[in-house]
Short mmCIF file of C-alpha atoms and ligand atoms in Angstrom, two decimals:
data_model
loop_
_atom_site.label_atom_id
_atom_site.label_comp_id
_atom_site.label_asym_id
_atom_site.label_seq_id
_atom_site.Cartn_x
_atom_site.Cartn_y
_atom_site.Cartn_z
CA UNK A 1 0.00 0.00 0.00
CA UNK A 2 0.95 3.59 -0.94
CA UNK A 3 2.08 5.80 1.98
CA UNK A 4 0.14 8.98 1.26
CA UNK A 5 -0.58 10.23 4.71
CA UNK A 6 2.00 12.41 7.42
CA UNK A 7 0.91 13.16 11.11
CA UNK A 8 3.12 16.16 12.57
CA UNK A 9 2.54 16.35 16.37
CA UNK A 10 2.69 20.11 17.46
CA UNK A 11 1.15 19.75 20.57
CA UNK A 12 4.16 20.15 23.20
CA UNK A 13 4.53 22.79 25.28
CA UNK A 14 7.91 24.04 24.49
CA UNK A 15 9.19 24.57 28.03
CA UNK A 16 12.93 25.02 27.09
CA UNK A 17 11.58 28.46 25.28
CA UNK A 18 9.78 29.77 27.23
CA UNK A 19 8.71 32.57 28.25
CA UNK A 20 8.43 33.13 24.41
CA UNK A 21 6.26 29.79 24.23
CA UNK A 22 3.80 31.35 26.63
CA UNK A 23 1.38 32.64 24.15
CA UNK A 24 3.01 31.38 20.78
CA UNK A 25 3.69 28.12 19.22
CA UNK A 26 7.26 27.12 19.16
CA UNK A 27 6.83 25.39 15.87
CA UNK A 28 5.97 29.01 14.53
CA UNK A 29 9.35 30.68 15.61
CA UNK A 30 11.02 31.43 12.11
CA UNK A 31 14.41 30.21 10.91
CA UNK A 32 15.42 33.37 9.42
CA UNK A 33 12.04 34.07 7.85
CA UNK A 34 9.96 30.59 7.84
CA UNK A 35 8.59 29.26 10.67
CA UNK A 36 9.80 25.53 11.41
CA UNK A 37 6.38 23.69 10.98
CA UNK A 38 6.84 25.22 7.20
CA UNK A 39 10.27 23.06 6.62
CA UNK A 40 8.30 20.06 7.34
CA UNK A 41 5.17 20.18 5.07
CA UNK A 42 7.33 21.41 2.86
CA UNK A 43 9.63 17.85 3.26
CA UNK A 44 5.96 16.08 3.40
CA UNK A 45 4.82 17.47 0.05
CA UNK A 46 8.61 16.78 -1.54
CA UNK A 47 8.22 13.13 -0.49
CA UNK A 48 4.66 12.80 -2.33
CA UNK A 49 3.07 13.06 1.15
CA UNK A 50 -0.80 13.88 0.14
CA UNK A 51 -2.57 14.73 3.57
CA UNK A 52 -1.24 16.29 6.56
CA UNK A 53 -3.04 15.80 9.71
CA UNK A 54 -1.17 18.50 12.06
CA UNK A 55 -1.63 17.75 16.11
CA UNK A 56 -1.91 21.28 17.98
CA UNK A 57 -2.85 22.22 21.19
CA UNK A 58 -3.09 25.25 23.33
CA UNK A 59 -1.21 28.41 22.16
CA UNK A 60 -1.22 26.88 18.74
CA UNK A 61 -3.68 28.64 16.57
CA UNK A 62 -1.03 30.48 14.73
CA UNK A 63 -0.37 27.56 13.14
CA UNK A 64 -3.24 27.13 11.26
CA UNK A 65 -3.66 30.66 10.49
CA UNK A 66 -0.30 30.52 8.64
CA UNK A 67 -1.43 27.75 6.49
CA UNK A 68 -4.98 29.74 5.76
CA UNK A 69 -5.82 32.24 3.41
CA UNK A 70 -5.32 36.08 4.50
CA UNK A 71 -7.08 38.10 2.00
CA UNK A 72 -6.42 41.52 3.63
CA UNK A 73 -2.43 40.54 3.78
CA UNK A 74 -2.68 38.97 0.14
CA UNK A 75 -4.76 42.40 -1.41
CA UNK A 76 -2.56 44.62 0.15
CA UNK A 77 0.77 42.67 -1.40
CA UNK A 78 -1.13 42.94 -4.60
CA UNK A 79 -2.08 46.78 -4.63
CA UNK A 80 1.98 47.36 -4.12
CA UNK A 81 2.88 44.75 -6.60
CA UNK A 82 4.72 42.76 -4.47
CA UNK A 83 4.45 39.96 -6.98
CA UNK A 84 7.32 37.90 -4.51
CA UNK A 85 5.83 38.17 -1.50
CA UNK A 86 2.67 37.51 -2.53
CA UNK A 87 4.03 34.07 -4.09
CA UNK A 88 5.36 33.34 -0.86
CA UNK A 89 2.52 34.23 1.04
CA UNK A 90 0.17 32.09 -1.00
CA UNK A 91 2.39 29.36 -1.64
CA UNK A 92 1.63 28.50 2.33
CA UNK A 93 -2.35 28.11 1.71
CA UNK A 94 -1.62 25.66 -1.17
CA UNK A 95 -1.54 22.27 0.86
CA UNK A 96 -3.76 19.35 2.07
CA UNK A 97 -3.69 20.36 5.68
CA UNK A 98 -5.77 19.14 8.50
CA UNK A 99 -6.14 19.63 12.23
CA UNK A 100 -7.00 18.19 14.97
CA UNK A 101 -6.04 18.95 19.12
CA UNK A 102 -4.48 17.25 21.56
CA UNK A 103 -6.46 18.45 24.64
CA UNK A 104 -3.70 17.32 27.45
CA UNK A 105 0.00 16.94 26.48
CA UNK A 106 0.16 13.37 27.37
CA UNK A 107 3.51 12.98 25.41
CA UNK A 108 4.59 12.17 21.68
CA UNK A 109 2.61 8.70 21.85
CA UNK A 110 -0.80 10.41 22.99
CA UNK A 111 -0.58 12.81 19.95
CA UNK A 112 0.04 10.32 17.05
CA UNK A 113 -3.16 8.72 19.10
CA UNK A 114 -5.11 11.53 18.14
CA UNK A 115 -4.37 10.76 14.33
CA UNK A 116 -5.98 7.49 14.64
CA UNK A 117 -9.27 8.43 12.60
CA UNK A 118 -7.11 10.46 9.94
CA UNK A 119 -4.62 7.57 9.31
CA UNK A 120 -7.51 4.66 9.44
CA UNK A 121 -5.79 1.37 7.82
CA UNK A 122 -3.09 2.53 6.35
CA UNK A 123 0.67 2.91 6.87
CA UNK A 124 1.50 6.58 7.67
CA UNK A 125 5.07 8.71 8.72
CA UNK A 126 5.24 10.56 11.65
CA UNK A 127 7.56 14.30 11.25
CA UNK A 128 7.92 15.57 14.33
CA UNK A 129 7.24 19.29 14.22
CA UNK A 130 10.62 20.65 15.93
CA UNK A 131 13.34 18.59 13.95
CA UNK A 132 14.59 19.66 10.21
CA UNK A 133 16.35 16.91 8.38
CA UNK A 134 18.40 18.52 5.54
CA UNK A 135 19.20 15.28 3.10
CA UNK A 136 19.26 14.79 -0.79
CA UNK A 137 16.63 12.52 -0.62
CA UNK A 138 14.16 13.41 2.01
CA UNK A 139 14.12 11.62 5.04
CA UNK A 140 10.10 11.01 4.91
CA UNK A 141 10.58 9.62 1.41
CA UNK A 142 13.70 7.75 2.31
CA UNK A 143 11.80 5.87 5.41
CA UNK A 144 8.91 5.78 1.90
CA UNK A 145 11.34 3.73 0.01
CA UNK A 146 12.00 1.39 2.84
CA UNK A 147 8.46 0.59 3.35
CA UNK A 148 8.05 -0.43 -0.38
CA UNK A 149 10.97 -3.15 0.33
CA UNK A 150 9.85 -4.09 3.96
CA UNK A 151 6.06 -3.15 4.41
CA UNK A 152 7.24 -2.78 7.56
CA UNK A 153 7.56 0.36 10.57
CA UNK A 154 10.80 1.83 9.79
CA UNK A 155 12.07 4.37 12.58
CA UNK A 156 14.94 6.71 11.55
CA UNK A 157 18.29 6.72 13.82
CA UNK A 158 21.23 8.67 13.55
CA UNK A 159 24.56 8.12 15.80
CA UNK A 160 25.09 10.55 18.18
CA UNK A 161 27.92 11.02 20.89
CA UNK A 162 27.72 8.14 23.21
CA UNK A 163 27.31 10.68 26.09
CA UNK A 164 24.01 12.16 25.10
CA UNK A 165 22.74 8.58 24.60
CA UNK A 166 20.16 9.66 27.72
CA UNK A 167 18.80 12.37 25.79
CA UNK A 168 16.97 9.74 23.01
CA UNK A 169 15.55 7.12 22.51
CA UNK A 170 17.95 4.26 21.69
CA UNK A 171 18.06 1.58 19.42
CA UNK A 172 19.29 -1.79 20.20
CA UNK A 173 20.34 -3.02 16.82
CA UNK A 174 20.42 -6.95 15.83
CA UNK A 175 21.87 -6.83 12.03
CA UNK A 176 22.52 -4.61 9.21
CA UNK A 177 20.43 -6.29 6.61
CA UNK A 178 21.19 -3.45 3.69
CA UNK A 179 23.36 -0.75 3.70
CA UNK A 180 21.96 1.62 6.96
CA UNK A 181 18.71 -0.95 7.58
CA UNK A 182 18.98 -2.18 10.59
CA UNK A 183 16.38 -5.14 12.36
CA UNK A 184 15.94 -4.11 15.93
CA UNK A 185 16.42 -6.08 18.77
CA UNK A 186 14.96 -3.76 21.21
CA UNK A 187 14.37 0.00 21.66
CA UNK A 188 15.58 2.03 24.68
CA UNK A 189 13.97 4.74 25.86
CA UNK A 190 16.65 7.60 27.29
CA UNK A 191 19.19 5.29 28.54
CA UNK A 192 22.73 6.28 30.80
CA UNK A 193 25.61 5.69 28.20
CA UNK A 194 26.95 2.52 30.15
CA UNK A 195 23.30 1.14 29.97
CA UNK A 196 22.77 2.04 26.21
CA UNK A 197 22.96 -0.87 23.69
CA UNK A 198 24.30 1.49 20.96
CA UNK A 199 24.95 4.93 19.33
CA UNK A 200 21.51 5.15 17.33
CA UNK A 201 19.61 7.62 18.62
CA UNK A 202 15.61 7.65 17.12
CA UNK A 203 15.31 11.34 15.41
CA UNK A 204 12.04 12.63 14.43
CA UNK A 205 10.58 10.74 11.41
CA UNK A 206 8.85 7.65 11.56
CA UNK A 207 7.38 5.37 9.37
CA UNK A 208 4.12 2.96 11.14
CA UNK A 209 2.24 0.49 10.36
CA UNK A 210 -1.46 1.28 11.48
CA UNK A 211 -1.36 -1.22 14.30
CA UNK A 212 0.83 1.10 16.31
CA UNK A 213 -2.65 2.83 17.21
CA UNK A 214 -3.67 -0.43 18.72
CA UNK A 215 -0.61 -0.94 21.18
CA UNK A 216 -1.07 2.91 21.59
CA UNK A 217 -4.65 2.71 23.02
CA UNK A 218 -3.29 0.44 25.61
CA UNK A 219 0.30 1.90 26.48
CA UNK A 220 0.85 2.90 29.95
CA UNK A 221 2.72 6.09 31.04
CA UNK A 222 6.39 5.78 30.74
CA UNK A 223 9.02 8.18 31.22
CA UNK A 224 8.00 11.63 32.29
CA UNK A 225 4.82 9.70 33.32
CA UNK A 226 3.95 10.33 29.46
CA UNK A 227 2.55 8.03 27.10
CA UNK A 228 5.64 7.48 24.69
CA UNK A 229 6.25 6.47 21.28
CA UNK A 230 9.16 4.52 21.68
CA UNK A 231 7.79 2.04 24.70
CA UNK A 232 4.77 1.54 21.54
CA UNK A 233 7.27 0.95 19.33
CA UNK A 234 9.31 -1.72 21.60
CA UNK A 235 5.80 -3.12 22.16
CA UNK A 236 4.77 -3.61 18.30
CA UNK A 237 8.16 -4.55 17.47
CA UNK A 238 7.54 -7.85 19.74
CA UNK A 239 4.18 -8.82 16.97
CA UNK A 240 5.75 -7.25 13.90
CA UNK A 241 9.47 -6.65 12.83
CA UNK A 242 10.01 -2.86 13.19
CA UNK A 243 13.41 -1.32 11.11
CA UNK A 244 15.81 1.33 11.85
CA UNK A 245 16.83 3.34 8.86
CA UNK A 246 20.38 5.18 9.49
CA UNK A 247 20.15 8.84 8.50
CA UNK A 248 23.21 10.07 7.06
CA UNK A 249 22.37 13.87 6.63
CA UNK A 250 21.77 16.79 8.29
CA UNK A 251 19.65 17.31 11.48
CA UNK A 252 18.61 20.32 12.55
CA UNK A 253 17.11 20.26 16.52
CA UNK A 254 15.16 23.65 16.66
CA UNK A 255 13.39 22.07 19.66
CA UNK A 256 16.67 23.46 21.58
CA UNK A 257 17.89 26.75 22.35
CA UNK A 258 21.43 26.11 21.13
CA UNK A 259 20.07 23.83 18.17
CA UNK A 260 17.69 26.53 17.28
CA UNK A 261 20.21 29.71 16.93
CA UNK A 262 23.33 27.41 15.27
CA UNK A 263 20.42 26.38 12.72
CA UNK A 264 19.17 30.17 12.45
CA UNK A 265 23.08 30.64 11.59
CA UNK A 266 23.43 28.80 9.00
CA UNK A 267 20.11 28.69 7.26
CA UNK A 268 21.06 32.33 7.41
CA UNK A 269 23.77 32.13 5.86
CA UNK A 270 22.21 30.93 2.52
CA UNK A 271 19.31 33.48 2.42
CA UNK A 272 20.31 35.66 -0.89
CA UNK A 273 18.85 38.54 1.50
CA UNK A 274 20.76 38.08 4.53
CA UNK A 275 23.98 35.99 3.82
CA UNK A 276 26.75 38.34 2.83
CA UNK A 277 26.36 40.46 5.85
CA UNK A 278 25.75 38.25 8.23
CA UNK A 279 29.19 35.91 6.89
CA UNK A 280 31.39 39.38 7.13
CA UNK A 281 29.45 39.34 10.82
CA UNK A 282 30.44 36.50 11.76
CA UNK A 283 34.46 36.74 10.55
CA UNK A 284 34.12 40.04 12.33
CA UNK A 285 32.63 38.50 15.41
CA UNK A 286 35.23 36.04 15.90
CA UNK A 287 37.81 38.17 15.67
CA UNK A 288 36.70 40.37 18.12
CA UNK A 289 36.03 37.15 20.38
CA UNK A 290 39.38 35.65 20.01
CA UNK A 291 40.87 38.90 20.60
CA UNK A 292 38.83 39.03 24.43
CA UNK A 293 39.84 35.42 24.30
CA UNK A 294 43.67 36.35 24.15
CA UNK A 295 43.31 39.19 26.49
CA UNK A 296 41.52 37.01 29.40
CA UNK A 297 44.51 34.27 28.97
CA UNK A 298 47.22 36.17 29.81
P1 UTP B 1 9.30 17.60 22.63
O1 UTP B 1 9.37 16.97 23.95
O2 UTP B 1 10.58 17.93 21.93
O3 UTP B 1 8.46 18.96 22.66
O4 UTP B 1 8.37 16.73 21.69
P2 UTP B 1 7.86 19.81 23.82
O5 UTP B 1 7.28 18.93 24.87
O6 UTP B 1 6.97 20.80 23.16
O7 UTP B 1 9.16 20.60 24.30
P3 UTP B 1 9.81 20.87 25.72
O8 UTP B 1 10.59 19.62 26.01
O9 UTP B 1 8.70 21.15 26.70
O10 UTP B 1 10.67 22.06 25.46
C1 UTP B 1 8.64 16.49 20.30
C2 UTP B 1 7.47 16.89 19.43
O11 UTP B 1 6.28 16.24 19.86
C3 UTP B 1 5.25 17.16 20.10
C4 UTP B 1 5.94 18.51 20.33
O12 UTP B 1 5.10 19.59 19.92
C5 UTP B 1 7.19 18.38 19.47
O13 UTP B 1 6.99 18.86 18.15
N1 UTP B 1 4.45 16.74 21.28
C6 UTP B 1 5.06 16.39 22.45
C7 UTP B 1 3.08 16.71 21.18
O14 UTP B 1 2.49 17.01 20.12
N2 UTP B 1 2.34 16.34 22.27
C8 UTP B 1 2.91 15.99 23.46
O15 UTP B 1 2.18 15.66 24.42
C9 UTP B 1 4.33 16.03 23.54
#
């Protein structure tokens, strides 16, 4: 079966920005100019992704303003012949979006819950709404190709330093079967680095099989006392296999303040608009730093 369906979960409350998460979505804050949750329809629709079910929550209503029409915005671009704005503006209102909320922020697996009625009886991918994978081939469609081959869930991983292993959720892999497939033993939810069974950390993009909402209905609060994705996945990987798909390009965390500004950076530093002055910034930034730098050592 065709995967033609994505479910982003916006739902979460984006503690590690607030205060400015207070009132506003944190998938809306922009990279440069473009609000996060935009980089990831825009890698659904790329991968031949149809329908977009998007989970929101409190707070979250600009986010499906931004994908609606604004005729007062749009007229006024027009009267001043803005022609590129415009394009830009309207490009946004030209996708299969849906919504629905997540009343209680139960955690990631309570969310992709919500998309049970969306999804029905088919196989669907999961983007999560604060992670920007930068790839030739998008991730979503990579996870796509997989499915075709396995019919199976596919989860993507990607190695990270063995002392942030607590920080994911970890895979415990059994073989490579292909180049970067991986069966899966087990999966680990945030474990110490002497307790982890590996390096593969699960990033945001998921392929499922729709009997993930079954195990889902009937998972029990795990870490964080939240109902989470990966204990589902551990669960349906003990009825059907489940794969790990090695991602070997770019990820972008925006869910974290550090993550966010180094990805601000360097998104910024393509922008046609923006990129010239902010390189000769930063060479004149550094300077000045390594002069202070200098100074403080001796
Ligand atoms: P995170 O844990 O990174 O997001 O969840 P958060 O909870 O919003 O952020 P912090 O930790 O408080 O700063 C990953 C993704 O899952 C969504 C979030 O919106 C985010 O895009 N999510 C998380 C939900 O939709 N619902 C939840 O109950 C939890």
């Amino acid at each position: 079966m065709k995967v033609k369906k994505a479910v982003i979960p916006a739902a979460g409350l984006g503690t590690r920005f607030l205060p400015a998460t207070k009132a506003m979505a944190k998938e809306m804050l922009p990279i440069v100019d473009k609000p996060t949750i935009q980089f990831i329809v825009e890698e659904a629709l790329a991968s031949g992704i149809e329908d977009i079910l998007i989970v929101t929550g409190k707070a979250k209503r600009p986010i499906e303003d931004h994908f609606d029409a604004n005729f007062e915005l749009e007229s006024n671009l027009k009267e001043k012949h803005k022609t590129e704005l415009l394009k830009l503006v309207e490009e946004t209102t030209d996708v299969n979006l849906h919504f629905i909320r997540q009343s209680h922020p139960k955690g990631l697996g309570h969310a992709v819950l919500q998309a049970k009625a969306f999804v029905g009886n088919e196989p669907f991918v999961v983007m999560l709404g604060d992670d920007i994978m930068n790839d030739e081939v998008p991730l979503s469609k990579q996870l796509m190709n997989d499915y075709e081959n396995t019919h199976a869930s596919t989860i993507a991983v990607m190695k990270v330093p063995h002392e942030e292993t607590s920080k994911y959720g970890i895979i415990n892999p059994e073989v490579e079967i292909s180049k970067g497939l991986y069966n899966v033993k087990n999966f680990v939810e945030k474990p110490s680095p002497e307790e982890a069974p590996s390096d593969l950390a699960i990033i945001g993009r998921y392929l499922l099989t729709p009997e993930i909402f079954h195990v889902l209905e009937n998972q029990k609060p795990g870490a964080g006392n939240e109902i989470q994705l990966t204990d589902a996945i551990d669960t349906l990987n003990k009825t059907q296999r489940v794969f790990a798909r090695e991602f070997k390009g770019k990820r972008y965390d925006v869910g974290d303040k550090f993550g966010f500004m180094k990805t601000s950076i360097e998104y910024g530093l393509t922008h046609p608009e923006v990129k010239d002055n902010l390189r000769q910034y930063i060479i004149d930034l550094g300077a000045e730093l390594s002069k202070e730098d200098k100074a403080t050592k001796k």
